[in-house]
Amino acid sequence: MLVLVTGATSGIGKSTAEIFAKNGHNLIITGRRDERLKELKTKLENENKIKVTALCFDIRNLKEVENAISQLSSENKKIDVLVNNAGLAAGLGPIQSGEIDHWERMIDTNIKGLLYISRTVSNLMIENKKGHIINIGSVAGKEVYANGNVYCATKHAVDALNKGIRIDLLQHGIKVTAVNPGMVETEFSIVRFDGDKDKAKKVYAGLQPLTPEDIAETIFWVANRPAHVNINDILIMPSAQATATNVNRQ
Ligand code: NDP
Ligand code: 8X3
């Protein structure tokens, strides 16, 4: 399989690239931090007999997305799996004092970025007459919690797009799946709190969060179902988390 993972410089995306690499699959990895992409490419190619293509671009920029994908070799355009993982939360506060820049970053990345790459790659999958799009949603796309307003809205949009894209691509034999995690300890909360590591650490205090590897294993499993089987939607939580806000801290 050839697997394109967006947001592979960190967290869930990086672990996803690693598990596919270990299992001998070629990869296209993307993100904005070029150094990290280059390091990961070198590591994965040295440790596994695979080919990794690193594409550095900002998923919020349609031109950058289209240029990056159009420059792929014809072999690399035969993408079997697109993992729509790049995304972020910015801020956690009430709507009346929300920062416009935070809102725009989330909407532009989680919704518009996902749309840009899905449109571009689904056209390649249609030509290839097969493919699988795996969208990383969230528990925040299934319920809304206090101060989560815009982030929750973007992940509800991913939930809706997951269903809509599946309908649109049905006739082309392309599978579409959502993997929706609860709390996973990555750089997610550091980004959400604008680099405040102490504040980020407190999110996971007193409980065992999911690891990015837990989610990567689920993504790998989803991508490896037989051709006639599609997993539409999975909600995966730490055992210590019942809902977005019901958490059992010891
Ligand atoms: P990380 O912050 O560790 O990773 C986010 C990744 O997204 C990075 O590789 C980053 O790359 C990439 N990214 C962000 N913005 C852009 C952009 N504008 N252009 C290109 N790439 C971008 O967080 P996670 O691994 O936790 O998050 C991955 C996904 O999982 C997100 O969609 C998130 O919403 C979702 N999720 C996370 C949960 C959690 O608790 N951690 C729970 C539920 C869902 P770079 O900075 O190099 O561009
Ligand atoms: C990330 C999970 O609960 O922090 O999508 O919104 S949560």
GROMACS .gro file of C-alpha atoms and ligand atoms in nm:
model
  305
    1MET     CA    1   0.000   0.000   0.000
    2LEU     CA    2   0.100   0.363  -0.052
    3VAL     CA    3  -0.018   0.572   0.243
    4LEU     CA    4  -0.030   0.952   0.264
    5VAL     CA    5  -0.037   1.078   0.624
    6THR     CA    6  -0.098   1.450   0.684
    7GLY     CA    7   0.054   1.598   1.000
    8ALA     CA    8   0.322   1.330   1.033
    9THR     CA    9   0.571   1.550   1.220
   10SER     CA   10   0.420   1.473   1.560
   11GLY     CA   11   0.173   1.270   1.765
   12ILE     CA   12  -0.086   1.049   1.597
   13GLY     CA   13   0.039   1.120   1.244
   14LYS     CA   14   0.398   1.030   1.328
   15SER     CA   15   0.294   0.704   1.498
   16THR     CA   16   0.071   0.623   1.203
   17ALA     CA   17   0.362   0.668   0.962
   18GLU     CA   18   0.574   0.445   1.187
   19ILE     CA   19   0.328   0.154   1.203
   20PHE     CA   20   0.271   0.150   0.826
   21ALA     CA   21   0.650   0.171   0.771
   22LYS     CA   22   0.716  -0.122   1.007
   23ASN     CA   23   0.470  -0.325   0.806
   24GLY     CA   24   0.651  -0.252   0.479
   25HIS     CA   25   0.426   0.014   0.325
   26ASN     CA   26   0.554   0.311   0.126
   27LEU     CA   27   0.464   0.651   0.261
   28ILE     CA   28   0.405   1.014   0.175
   29ILE     CA   29   0.442   1.222   0.489
   30THR     CA   30   0.338   1.587   0.522
   31GLY     CA   31   0.360   1.876   0.766
   32ARG     CA   32   0.507   2.226   0.796
   33ARG     CA   33   0.821   2.138   0.997
   34ASP     CA   34   1.065   2.036   0.727
   35GLU     CA   35   1.347   1.928   0.963
   36ARG     CA   36   1.117   1.681   1.137
   37LEU     CA   37   0.988   1.548   0.804
   38LYS     CA   38   1.343   1.490   0.680
   39GLU     CA   39   1.446   1.318   1.006
   40LEU     CA   40   1.143   1.090   0.997
   41LYS     CA   41   1.197   1.003   0.630
   42THR     CA   42   1.560   0.907   0.697
   43LYS     CA   43   1.472   0.703   1.007
   44LEU     CA   44   1.184   0.514   0.844
   45GLU     CA   45   1.383   0.439   0.527
   46ASN     CA   46   1.686   0.322   0.726
   47GLU     CA   47   1.484   0.098   0.956
   48ASN     CA   48   1.248  -0.048   0.696
   49LYS     CA   49   1.273  -0.147   0.331
   50ILE     CA   50   1.038   0.126   0.214
   51LYS     CA   51   1.031   0.452   0.021
   52VAL     CA   52   0.920   0.768   0.200
   53THR     CA   53   0.838   1.094   0.023
   54ALA     CA   54   0.832   1.405   0.243
   55LEU     CA   55   0.613   1.697   0.137
   56CYS     CA   56   0.646   2.019   0.335
   57PHE     CA   57   0.342   2.245   0.301
   58ASP     CA   58   0.078   2.429   0.496
   59ILE     CA   59  -0.250   2.244   0.452
   60ARG     CA   60  -0.440   2.573   0.489
   61ASN     CA   61  -0.301   2.693   0.156
   62LEU     CA   62  -0.487   2.544  -0.143
   63LYS     CA   63  -0.211   2.631  -0.391
   64GLU     CA   64   0.055   2.464  -0.173
   65VAL     CA   65  -0.161   2.152  -0.137
   66GLU     CA   66  -0.229   2.127  -0.511
   67ASN     CA   67   0.135   2.196  -0.608
   68ALA     CA   68   0.271   1.937  -0.365
   69ILE     CA   69   0.039   1.664  -0.489
   70SER     CA   70   0.074   1.753  -0.859
   71GLN     CA   71   0.454   1.725  -0.832
   72LEU     CA   72   0.438   1.361  -0.716
   73SER     CA   73   0.571   1.096  -0.955
   74SER     CA   74   0.307   0.891  -1.137
   75GLU     CA   75   0.393   0.597  -0.908
   76ASN     CA   76   0.340   0.818  -0.602
   77LYS     CA   77   0.006   0.939  -0.735
   78LYS     CA   78  -0.137   0.590  -0.682
   79ILE     CA   79  -0.227   0.668  -0.322
   80ASP     CA   80  -0.416   0.381  -0.157
   81VAL     CA   81  -0.481   0.541   0.181
   82LEU     CA   82  -0.513   0.908   0.278
   83VAL     CA   83  -0.500   0.967   0.653
   84ASN     CA   84  -0.651   1.312   0.717
   85ASN     CA   85  -0.479   1.373   1.047
   86ALA     CA   86  -0.335   1.728   1.037
   87GLY     CA   87  -0.532   1.938   1.279
   88LEU     CA   88  -0.529   2.134   1.599
   89ALA     CA   89  -0.717   2.301   1.879
   90ALA     CA   90  -0.625   2.661   1.958
   91GLY     CA   91  -0.755   2.801   2.285
   92LEU     CA   92  -1.022   2.685   2.529
   93GLY     CA   93  -1.251   2.966   2.634
   94PRO     CA   94  -1.600   3.113   2.602
   95ILE     CA   95  -1.725   3.238   2.269
   96GLN     CA   96  -1.756   3.602   2.381
   97SER     CA   97  -1.382   3.630   2.445
   98GLY     CA   98  -1.262   3.387   2.178
   99GLU     CA   99  -0.956   3.489   1.979
  100ILE     CA  100  -1.036   3.534   1.611
  101ASP     CA  101  -0.690   3.408   1.513
  102HIS     CA  102  -0.753   3.085   1.709
  103TRP     CA  103  -1.087   3.035   1.535
  104GLU     CA  104  -0.942   3.095   1.191
  105ARG     CA  105  -0.650   2.858   1.248
  106MET     CA  106  -0.886   2.578   1.353
  107ILE     CA  107  -1.141   2.635   1.076
  108ASP     CA  108  -0.872   2.677   0.809
  109THR     CA  109  -0.679   2.366   0.918
  110ASN     CA  110  -0.939   2.120   1.045
  111ILE     CA  111  -1.210   2.191   0.788
  112LYS     CA  112  -1.067   2.374   0.486
  113GLY     CA  113  -0.729   2.196   0.490
  114LEU     CA  114  -0.900   1.859   0.513
  115LEU     CA  115  -1.124   1.957   0.221
  116TYR     CA  116  -0.835   2.079   0.005
  117ILE     CA  117  -0.634   1.758   0.035
  118SER     CA  118  -0.939   1.532   0.014
  119ARG     CA  119  -1.051   1.696  -0.312
  120THR     CA  120  -0.702   1.669  -0.463
  121VAL     CA  121  -0.632   1.311  -0.355
  122SER     CA  122  -0.982   1.176  -0.420
  123ASN     CA  123  -0.943   1.271  -0.788
  124LEU     CA  124  -0.629   1.053  -0.800
  125MET     CA  125  -0.815   0.771  -0.623
  126ILE     CA  126  -1.102   0.796  -0.873
  127GLU     CA  127  -0.852   0.760  -1.161
  128ASN     CA  128  -0.701   0.463  -0.979
  129LYS     CA  129  -1.050   0.316  -0.916
  130LYS     CA  130  -0.976   0.247  -0.549
  131GLY     CA  131  -0.873   0.414  -0.227
  132HIS     CA  132  -0.948   0.470   0.138
  133ILE     CA  133  -0.980   0.803   0.318
  134ILE     CA  134  -0.940   0.786   0.695
  135ASN     CA  135  -1.047   1.105   0.873
  136ILE     CA  136  -0.923   1.175   1.223
  137GLY     CA  137  -1.221   1.327   1.399
  138SER     CA  138  -1.261   1.347   1.776
  139VAL     CA  139  -1.494   1.291   2.067
  140ALA     CA  140  -1.530   1.669   2.015
  141GLY     CA  141  -1.709   1.584   1.690
  142LYS     CA  142  -1.960   1.372   1.877
  143GLU     CA  143  -2.039   1.603   2.168
  144VAL     CA  144  -1.983   1.964   2.269
  145TYR     CA  145  -1.813   2.068   2.593
  146ALA     CA  146  -1.783   2.400   2.775
  147ASN     CA  147  -1.538   2.639   2.606
  148GLY     CA  148  -1.475   2.391   2.324
  149ASN     CA  149  -1.715   2.582   2.092
  150VAL     CA  150  -1.513   2.634   1.770
  151TYR     CA  151  -1.288   2.327   1.803
  152CYS     CA  152  -1.600   2.112   1.860
  153ALA     CA  153  -1.765   2.278   1.559
  154THR     CA  154  -1.469   2.193   1.336
  155LYS     CA  155  -1.471   1.830   1.449
  156HIS     CA  156  -1.851   1.810   1.401
  157ALA     CA  157  -1.778   1.932   1.048
  158VAL     CA  158  -1.527   1.646   1.006
  159ASP     CA  159  -1.799   1.406   1.124
  160ALA     CA  160  -2.041   1.545   0.862
  161LEU     CA  161  -1.777   1.544   0.589
  162ASN     CA  162  -1.684   1.186   0.673
  163LYS     CA  163  -2.044   1.082   0.601
  164GLY     CA  164  -2.085   1.309   0.298
  165ILE     CA  165  -1.758   1.211   0.131
  166ARG     CA  166  -1.846   0.842   0.179
  167ILE     CA  167  -2.172   0.895  -0.010
  168ASP     CA  168  -2.004   1.093  -0.290
  169LEU     CA  169  -1.723   0.842  -0.342
  170LEU     CA  170  -1.935   0.529  -0.305
  171GLN     CA  171  -1.974   0.484  -0.682
  172HIS     CA  172  -1.595   0.500  -0.722
  173GLY     CA  173  -1.524   0.215  -0.479
  174ILE     CA  174  -1.347   0.444  -0.231
  175LYS     CA  175  -1.387   0.368   0.138
  176VAL     CA  176  -1.426   0.646   0.395
  177THR     CA  177  -1.374   0.601   0.768
  178ALA     CA  178  -1.362   0.824   1.075
  179VAL     CA  179  -1.139   0.744   1.371
  180ASN     CA  180  -1.249   0.963   1.663
  181PRO     CA  181  -1.019   0.966   1.967
  182GLY     CA  182  -1.074   1.092   2.318
  183MET     CA  183  -0.770   1.218   2.512
  184VAL     CA  184  -0.438   1.128   2.349
  185GLU     CA  185  -0.116   1.267   2.495
  186THR     CA  186   0.069   1.434   2.205
  187GLU     CA  187   0.165   1.795   2.133
  188PHE     CA  188  -0.209   1.865   2.100
  189SER     CA  189  -0.260   2.039   2.438
  190ILE     CA  190   0.073   2.225   2.414
  191VAL     CA  191  -0.049   2.370   2.083
  192ARG     CA  192  -0.397   2.435   2.229
  193PHE     CA  193  -0.245   2.637   2.515
  194ASP     CA  194  -0.004   2.830   2.291
  195GLY     CA  195   0.306   2.647   2.413
  196ASP     CA  196   0.224   2.635   2.788
  197LYS     CA  197   0.360   2.288   2.876
  198ASP     CA  198   0.256   2.299   3.243
  199LYS     CA  199  -0.103   2.374   3.152
  200ALA     CA  200  -0.094   2.101   2.889
  201LYS     CA  201   0.039   1.842   3.138
  202LYS     CA  202  -0.257   1.908   3.371
  203VAL     CA  203  -0.503   1.788   3.104
  204TYR     CA  204  -0.373   1.432   3.154
  205ALA     CA  205  -0.305   1.449   3.530
  206GLY     CA  206  -0.426   1.151   3.734
  207LEU     CA  207  -0.533   0.934   3.441
  208GLN     CA  208  -0.379   0.718   3.172
  209PRO     CA  209  -0.450   0.888   2.839
  210LEU     CA  210  -0.437   0.711   2.506
  211THR     CA  211  -0.101   0.705   2.332
  212PRO     CA  212  -0.055   0.805   1.969
  213GLU     CA  213   0.040   0.440   1.909
  214ASP     CA  214  -0.307   0.330   2.031
  215ILE     CA  215  -0.467   0.541   1.760
  216ALA     CA  216  -0.211   0.440   1.496
  217GLU     CA  217  -0.289   0.072   1.562
  218THR     CA  218  -0.659   0.144   1.510
  219ILE     CA  219  -0.589   0.332   1.186
  220PHE     CA  220  -0.370   0.044   1.066
  221TRP     CA  221  -0.641  -0.208   1.152
  222VAL     CA  222  -0.908  -0.003   0.972
  223ALA     CA  223  -0.688   0.021   0.660
  224ASN     CA  224  -0.633  -0.354   0.659
  225ARG     CA  225  -0.990  -0.480   0.656
  226PRO     CA  226  -1.080  -0.693   0.353
  227ALA     CA  227  -1.187  -0.504   0.040
  228HIS     CA  228  -1.557  -0.572   0.102
  229VAL     CA  229  -1.549  -0.440   0.461
  230ASN     CA  230  -1.556  -0.071   0.560
  231ILE     CA  231  -1.539   0.060   0.916
  232ASN     CA  232  -1.757   0.372   0.898
  233ASP     CA  233  -1.681   0.525   1.236
  234ILE     CA  234  -1.493   0.446   1.557
  235LEU     CA  235  -1.494   0.633   1.890
  236ILE     CA  236  -1.190   0.533   2.095
  237MET     CA  237  -1.142   0.659   2.450
  238PRO     CA  238  -0.907   0.604   2.743
  239SER     CA  239  -1.069   0.363   2.991
  240ALA     CA  240  -1.064   0.651   3.241
  241GLN     CA  241  -1.273   0.879   3.014
  242ALA     CA  242  -1.647   0.815   2.960
  243THR     CA  243  -1.732   1.137   2.773
  244ALA     CA  244  -1.536   1.449   2.680
  245THR     CA  245  -1.570   1.576   3.036
  246ASN     CA  246  -1.649   1.270   3.255
  247VAL     CA  247  -1.302   1.164   3.355
  248ASN     CA  248  -1.196   0.937   3.641
  249ARG     CA  249  -0.882   1.096   3.788
  250GLN     CA  250  -0.704   0.910   4.070
  251NDP     P1  251  -0.002   1.710   1.736
  251NDP     O1  252  -0.002   1.854   1.767
  251NDP     O2  253   0.097   1.623   1.805
  251NDP     O3  254   0.011   1.688   1.577
  251NDP     C1  255  -0.060   1.768   1.487
  251NDP     C2  256  -0.004   1.750   1.347
  251NDP     O4  257  -0.081   1.831   1.256
  251NDP     C3  258   0.141   1.794   1.335
  251NDP     O5  259   0.214   1.701   1.261
  251NDP     C4  260   0.132   1.926   1.260
  251NDP     O6  261   0.245   1.942   1.176
  251NDP     C5  262   0.008   1.904   1.173
  251NDP     N1  263  -0.049   2.032   1.134
  251NDP     C6  264  -0.111   2.123   1.212
  251NDP     N2  265  -0.141   2.234   1.141
  251NDP     C7  266  -0.098   2.211   1.015
  251NDP     C8  267  -0.098   2.288   0.896
  251NDP     N3  268  -0.149   2.412   0.891
  251NDP     N4  269  -0.044   2.235   0.784
  251NDP     C9  270   0.008   2.112   0.787
  251NDP     N5  271   0.012   2.033   0.896
  251NDP    C10  272  -0.039   2.083   1.010
  251NDP     O7  273  -0.151   1.661   1.769
  251NDP     P2  274  -0.224   1.517   1.754
  251NDP     O8  275  -0.135   1.416   1.699
  251NDP     O9  276  -0.290   1.491   1.882
  251NDP    O10  277  -0.339   1.558   1.651
  251NDP    C11  278  -0.362   1.490   1.530
  251NDP    C12  279  -0.511   1.493   1.499
  251NDP    O11  280  -0.581   1.423   1.602
  251NDP    C13  281  -0.572   1.633   1.496
  251NDP    O12  282  -0.663   1.640   1.389
  251NDP    C14  283  -0.647   1.642   1.629
  251NDP    O13  284  -0.756   1.730   1.624
  251NDP    C15  285  -0.693   1.498   1.645
  251NDP     N6  286  -0.726   1.458   1.780
  251NDP    C16  287  -0.634   1.467   1.883
  251NDP    C17  288  -0.671   1.426   2.009
  251NDP    C18  289  -0.579   1.438   2.126
  251NDP    O14  290  -0.627   1.430   2.241
  251NDP     N7  291  -0.448   1.453   2.106
  251NDP    C19  292  -0.805   1.370   2.037
  251NDP    C20  293  -0.892   1.367   1.924
  251NDP    C21  294  -0.853   1.407   1.800
  251NDP     P3  295   0.330   2.079   1.160
  251NDP    O15  296   0.317   2.156   1.288
  251NDP    O16  297   0.468   2.031   1.130
  251NDP    O17  298   0.267   2.147   1.045
  2528X3     C1  299  -0.926   1.626   2.124
  2528X3     C2  300  -1.005   1.572   2.239
  2528X3     O1  301  -1.155   1.631   2.433
  2528X3     O2  302  -0.954   1.765   2.403
  2528X3     O3  303  -0.998   1.626   2.008
  2528X3     O4  304  -1.142   1.790   2.255
  2528X3     S1  305  -1.068   1.695   2.335
   0.00000   0.00000   0.00000
